[in-house]
Tab-separated table of C-alpha atoms in Angstrom:
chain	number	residue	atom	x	y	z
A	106	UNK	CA	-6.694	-10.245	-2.682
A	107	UNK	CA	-9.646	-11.519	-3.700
A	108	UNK	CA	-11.106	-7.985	-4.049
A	109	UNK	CA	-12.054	-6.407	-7.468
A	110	UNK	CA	-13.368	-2.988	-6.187
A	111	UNK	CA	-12.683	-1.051	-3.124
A	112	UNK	CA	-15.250	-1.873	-0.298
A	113	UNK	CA	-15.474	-0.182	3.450
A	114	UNK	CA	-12.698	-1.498	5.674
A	115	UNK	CA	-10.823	-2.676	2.708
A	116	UNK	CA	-7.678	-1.512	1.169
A	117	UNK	CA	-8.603	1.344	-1.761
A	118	UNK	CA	-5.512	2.938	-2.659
A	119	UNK	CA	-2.046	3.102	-2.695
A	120	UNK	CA	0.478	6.298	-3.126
A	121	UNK	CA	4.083	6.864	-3.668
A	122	UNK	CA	5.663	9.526	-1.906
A	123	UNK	CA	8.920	10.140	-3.692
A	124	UNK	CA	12.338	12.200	-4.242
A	125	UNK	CA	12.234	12.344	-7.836
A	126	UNK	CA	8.428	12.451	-8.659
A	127	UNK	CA	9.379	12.698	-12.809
A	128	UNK	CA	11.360	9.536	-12.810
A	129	UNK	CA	9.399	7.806	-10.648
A	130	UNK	CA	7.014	8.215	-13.367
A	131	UNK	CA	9.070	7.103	-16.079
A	132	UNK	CA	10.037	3.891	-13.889
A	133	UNK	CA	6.600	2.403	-12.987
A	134	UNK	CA	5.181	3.683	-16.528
A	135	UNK	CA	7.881	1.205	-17.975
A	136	UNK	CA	7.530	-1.568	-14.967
A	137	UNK	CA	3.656	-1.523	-14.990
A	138	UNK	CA	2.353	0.476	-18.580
A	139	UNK	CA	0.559	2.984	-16.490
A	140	UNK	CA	-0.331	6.581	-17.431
A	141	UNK	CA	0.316	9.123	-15.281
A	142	UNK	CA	-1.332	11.853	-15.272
A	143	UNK	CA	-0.294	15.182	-12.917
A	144	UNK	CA	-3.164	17.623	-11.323
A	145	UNK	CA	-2.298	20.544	-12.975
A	146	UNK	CA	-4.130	22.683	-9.679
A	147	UNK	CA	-1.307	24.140	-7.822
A	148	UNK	CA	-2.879	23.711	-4.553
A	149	UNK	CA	-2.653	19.354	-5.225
A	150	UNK	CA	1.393	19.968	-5.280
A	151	UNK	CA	1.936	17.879	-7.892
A	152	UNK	CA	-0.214	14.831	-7.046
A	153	UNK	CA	-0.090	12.249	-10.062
A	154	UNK	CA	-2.613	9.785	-10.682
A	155	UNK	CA	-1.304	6.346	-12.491
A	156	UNK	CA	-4.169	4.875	-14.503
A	157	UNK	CA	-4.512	1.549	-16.600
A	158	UNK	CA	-6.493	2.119	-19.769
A	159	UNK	CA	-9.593	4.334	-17.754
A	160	UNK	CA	-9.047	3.158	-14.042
A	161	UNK	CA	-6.902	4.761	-11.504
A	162	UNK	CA	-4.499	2.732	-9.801
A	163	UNK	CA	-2.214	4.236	-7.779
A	164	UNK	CA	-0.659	7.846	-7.163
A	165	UNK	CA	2.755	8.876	-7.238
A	166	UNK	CA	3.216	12.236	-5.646
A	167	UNK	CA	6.473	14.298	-4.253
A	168	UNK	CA	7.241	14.543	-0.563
A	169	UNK	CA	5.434	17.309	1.299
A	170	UNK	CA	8.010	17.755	4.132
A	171	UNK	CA	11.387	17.205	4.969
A	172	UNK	CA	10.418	14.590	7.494
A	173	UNK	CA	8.680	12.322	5.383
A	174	UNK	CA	10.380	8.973	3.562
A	175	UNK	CA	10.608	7.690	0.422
A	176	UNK	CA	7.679	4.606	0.467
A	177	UNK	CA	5.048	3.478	-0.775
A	178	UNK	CA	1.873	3.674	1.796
A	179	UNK	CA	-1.556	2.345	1.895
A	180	UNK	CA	-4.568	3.589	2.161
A	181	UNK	CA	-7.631	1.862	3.623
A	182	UNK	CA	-11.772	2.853	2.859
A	183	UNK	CA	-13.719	4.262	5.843
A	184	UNK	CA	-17.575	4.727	6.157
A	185	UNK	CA	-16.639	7.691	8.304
A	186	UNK	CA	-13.048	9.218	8.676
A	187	UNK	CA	-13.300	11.149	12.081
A	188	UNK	CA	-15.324	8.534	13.579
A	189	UNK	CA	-12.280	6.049	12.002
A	190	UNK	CA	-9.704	8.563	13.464
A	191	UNK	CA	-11.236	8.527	16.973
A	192	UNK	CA	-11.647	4.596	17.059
A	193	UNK	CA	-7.660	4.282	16.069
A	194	UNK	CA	-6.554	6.774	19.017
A	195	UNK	CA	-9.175	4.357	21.467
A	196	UNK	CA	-7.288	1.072	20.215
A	197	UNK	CA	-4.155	2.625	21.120
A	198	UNK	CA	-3.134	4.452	17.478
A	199	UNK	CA	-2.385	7.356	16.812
A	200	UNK	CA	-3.460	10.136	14.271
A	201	UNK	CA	-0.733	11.722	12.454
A	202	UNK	CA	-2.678	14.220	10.078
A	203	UNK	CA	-6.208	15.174	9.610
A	204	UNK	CA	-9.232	14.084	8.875
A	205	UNK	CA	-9.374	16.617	6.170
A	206	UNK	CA	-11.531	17.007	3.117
A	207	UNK	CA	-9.438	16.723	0.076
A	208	UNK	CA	-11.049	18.716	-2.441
A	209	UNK	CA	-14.310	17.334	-3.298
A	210	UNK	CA	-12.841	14.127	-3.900
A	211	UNK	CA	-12.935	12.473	-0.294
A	212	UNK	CA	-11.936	12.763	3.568
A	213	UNK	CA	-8.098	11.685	4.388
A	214	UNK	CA	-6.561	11.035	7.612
A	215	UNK	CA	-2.817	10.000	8.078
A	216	UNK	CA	-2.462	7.020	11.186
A	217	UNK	CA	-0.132	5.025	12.953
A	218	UNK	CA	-0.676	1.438	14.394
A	219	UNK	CA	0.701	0.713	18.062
A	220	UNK	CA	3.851	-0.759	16.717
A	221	UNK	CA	4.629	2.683	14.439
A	222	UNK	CA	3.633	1.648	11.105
A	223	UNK	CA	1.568	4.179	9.163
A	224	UNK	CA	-1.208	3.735	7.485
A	225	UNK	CA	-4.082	6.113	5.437
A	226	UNK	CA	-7.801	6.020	6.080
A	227	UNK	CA	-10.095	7.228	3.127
A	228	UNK	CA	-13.589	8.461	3.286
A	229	UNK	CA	-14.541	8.346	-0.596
A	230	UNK	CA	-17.054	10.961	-2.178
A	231	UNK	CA	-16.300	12.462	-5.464
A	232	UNK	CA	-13.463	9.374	-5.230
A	233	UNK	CA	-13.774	6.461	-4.044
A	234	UNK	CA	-10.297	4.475	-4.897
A	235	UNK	CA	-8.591	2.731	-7.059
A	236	UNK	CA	-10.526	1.337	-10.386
A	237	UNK	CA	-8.878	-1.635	-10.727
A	238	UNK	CA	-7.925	-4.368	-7.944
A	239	UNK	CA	-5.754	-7.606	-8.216
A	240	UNK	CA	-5.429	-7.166	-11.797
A	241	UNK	CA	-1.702	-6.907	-13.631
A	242	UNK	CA	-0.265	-3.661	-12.738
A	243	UNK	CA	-2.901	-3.046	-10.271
A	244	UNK	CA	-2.726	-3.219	-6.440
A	245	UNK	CA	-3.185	-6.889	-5.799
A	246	UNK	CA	-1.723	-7.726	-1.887
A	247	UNK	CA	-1.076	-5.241	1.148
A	248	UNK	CA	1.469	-6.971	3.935
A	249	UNK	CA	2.259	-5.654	7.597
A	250	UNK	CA	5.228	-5.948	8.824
A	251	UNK	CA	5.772	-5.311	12.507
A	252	UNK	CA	7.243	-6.859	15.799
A	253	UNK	CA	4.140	-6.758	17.680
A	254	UNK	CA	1.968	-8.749	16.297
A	255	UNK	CA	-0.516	-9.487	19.154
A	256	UNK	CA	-1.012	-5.577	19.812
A	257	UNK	CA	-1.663	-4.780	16.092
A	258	UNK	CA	-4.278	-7.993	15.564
A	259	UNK	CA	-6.259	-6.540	18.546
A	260	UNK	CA	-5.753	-2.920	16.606
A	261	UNK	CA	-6.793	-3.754	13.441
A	262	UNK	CA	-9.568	-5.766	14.101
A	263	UNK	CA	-11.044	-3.330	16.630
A	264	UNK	CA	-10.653	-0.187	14.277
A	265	UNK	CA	-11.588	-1.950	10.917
A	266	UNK	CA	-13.103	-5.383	11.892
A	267	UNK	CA	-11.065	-7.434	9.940
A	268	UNK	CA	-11.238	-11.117	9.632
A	269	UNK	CA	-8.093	-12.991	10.842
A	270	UNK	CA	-6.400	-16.117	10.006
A	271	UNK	CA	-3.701	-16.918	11.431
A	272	UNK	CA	-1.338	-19.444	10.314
A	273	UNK	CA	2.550	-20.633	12.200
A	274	UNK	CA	4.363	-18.290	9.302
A	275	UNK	CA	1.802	-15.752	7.911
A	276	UNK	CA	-1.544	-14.075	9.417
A	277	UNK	CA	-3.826	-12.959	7.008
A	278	UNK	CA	-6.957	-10.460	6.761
A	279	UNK	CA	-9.721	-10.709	5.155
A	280	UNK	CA	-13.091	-7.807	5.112
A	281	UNK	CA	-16.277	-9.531	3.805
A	282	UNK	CA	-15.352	-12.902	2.928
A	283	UNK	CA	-12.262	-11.889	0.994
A	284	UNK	CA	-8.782	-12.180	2.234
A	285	UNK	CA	-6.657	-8.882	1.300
A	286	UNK	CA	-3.274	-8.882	2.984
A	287	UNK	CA	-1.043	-10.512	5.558
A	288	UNK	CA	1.326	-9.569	8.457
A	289	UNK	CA	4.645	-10.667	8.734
A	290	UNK	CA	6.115	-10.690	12.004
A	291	UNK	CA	10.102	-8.713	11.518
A	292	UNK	CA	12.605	-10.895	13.101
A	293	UNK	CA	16.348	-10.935	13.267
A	294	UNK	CA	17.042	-10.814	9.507
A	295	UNK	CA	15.400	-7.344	9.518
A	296	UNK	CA	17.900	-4.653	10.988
A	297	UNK	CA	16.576	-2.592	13.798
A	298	UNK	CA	16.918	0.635	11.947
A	299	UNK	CA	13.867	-0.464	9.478
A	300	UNK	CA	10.312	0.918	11.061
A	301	UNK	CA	7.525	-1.912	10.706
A	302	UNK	CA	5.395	-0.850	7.884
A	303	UNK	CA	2.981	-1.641	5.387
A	304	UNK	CA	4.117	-2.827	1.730
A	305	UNK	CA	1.732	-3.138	-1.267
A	306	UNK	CA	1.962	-5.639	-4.096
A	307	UNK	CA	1.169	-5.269	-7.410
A	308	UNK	CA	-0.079	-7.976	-9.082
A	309	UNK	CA	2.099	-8.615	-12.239
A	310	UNK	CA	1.622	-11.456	-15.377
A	311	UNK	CA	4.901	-13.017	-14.739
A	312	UNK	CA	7.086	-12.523	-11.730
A	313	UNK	CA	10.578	-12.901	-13.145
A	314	UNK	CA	10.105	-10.745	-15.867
A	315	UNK	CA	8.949	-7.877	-14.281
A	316	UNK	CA	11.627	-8.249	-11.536
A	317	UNK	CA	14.435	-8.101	-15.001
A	318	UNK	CA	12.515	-4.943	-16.248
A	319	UNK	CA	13.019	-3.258	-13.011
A	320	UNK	CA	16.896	-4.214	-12.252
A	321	UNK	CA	17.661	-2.877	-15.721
A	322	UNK	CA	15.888	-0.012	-14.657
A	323	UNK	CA	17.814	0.974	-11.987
A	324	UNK	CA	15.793	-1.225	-9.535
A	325	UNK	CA	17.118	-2.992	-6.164
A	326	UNK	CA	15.983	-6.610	-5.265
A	327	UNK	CA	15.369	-6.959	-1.748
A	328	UNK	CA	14.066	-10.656	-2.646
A	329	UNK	CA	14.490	-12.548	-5.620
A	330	UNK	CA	11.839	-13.765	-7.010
A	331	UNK	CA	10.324	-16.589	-4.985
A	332	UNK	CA	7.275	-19.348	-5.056
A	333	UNK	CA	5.462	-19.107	-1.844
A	334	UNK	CA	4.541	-22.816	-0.689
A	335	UNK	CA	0.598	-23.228	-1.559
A	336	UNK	CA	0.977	-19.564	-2.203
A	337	UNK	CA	1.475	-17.297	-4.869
A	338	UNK	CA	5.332	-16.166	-6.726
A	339	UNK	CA	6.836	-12.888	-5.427
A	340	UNK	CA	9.731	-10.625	-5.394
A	341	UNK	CA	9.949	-7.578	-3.088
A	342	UNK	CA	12.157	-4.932	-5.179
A	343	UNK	CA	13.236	-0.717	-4.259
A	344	UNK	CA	12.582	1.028	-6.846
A	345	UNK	CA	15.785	3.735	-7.862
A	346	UNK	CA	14.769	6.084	-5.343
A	347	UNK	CA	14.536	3.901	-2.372
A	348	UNK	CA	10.812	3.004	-2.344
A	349	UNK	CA	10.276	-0.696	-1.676
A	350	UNK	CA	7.316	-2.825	-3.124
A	351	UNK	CA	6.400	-6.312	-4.009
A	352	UNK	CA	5.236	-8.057	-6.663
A	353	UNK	CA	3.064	-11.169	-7.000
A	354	UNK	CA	1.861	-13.355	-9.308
A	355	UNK	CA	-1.616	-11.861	-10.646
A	356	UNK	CA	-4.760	-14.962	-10.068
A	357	UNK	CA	-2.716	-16.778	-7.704
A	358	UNK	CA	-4.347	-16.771	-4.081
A	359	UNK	CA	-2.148	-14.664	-1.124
């Protein structure tokens, strides 16, 4: 991501829905340095913001309803949330929740791509996303996975106008010059049970150590870490309540 600051059609935040929101904290405060800090409102249901020095990063939050997984998800900025919600049901989406005004801090809406992976849309006011971009313990990369690829590219570019380039192995968007993310089309070596999704990456100082920090934390590996040919180094890890994420070198292009 060559993105510093949130801008429209972009990626802007990320959040952690999660089993155990109080070690969840203690595990990225330890992986990343962030501080957390809870909304102490009732009515936010213990929504955590995760900031590095004054910037907000990311959110870690418990889950809402039964139904819901442990993940992390990602949230993309929006000039206009119900006009964003009505162009994702025209390309074939669909809206799972909202729009809705969250406090004064913005207008949310929960969505699903036509191969089932669910993203957020954001229409900032009061917030408008994450303070820090493609910096070390910041979000840094945001990768679809899914086994449609064709249906998705015509998605995505329709709702958000996103940039393609597509490559044999890896696709990537860009918004505004700047490439931001990539898809990854799920093969054979991903089991059928595992919904296509979207899977932020933090951009870290130095791959391998982080990925050590996390394993003795109670971490899974999903991929050890790797060098990506002409590409950056990465690990995908689960954190110790199931949540998966990746990791990437921080100043090395996607």
């Amino acid at each position: 991501m060559k993105l510093d600051a949130p801008v429209t059609g972009g990626p802007c935040w990320t959040e952690l829905g999660t089993s155990d929101l109080e070690a969840a904290k203690r595990f990225y405060t330890e992986l990343f340095g962030w501080r957390p800090e809870t909304d102490p409102r009732p009515e936010a249901g213990g929504y955590t913001i995760a900031h590095l020095g004054d910037a907000a990063v990311a959110a870690l939050a418990p889950l809402y309803q039964e139904s819901q997984p442990v993940a992390w998800n990602v949230t993309f900025s929006v000039a206009d949330a119900d006009a964003a919600a009505e162009a994702v049901r025209s390309a074939g989406g669909t809206v799972l929740l909202g729009p809705m005004d969250v406090f004064d801090a913005g207008r949310f809406t929960v969505a699903g791509d036509p191969g089932g992976a669910v993203f957020q849309m954001w229409q900032p006011r009061a917030f408008p996303g994450a303070g820090l971009l493609n910096a070390p313990g910041s979000l840094g990369w945001v990768e679809l996975l899914t086994r449609v690829p064709e249906r998705v590219t015509d998605f995505y570019t329709t709702v958000f106008g996103w940039s393609v380039h597509p490559a044999e192995q890896y696709t990537q968007w860009g918004v505004e010059g700047a490439d931001f993310g990539g898809m990854v089309t799920m093969g054979d070596r991903f089991p059928p049970e595992v919904p296509s999704h979207w899977l932020p990456y933090f951009a870290v100082e130095d791959v391998d150590a982080t990925a050590q920090v996390a394993t003795q934390a109670g971490a899974g590996v999903l991929m050890e870490p790797t060098s990506v040919p002409d590409g950056p180094r990465i690990a995908v890890l689960k954190d110790p309540q199931g949540a998966v994420f990746g990791i990437h070198a921080a100043g090395e292009e996607g």
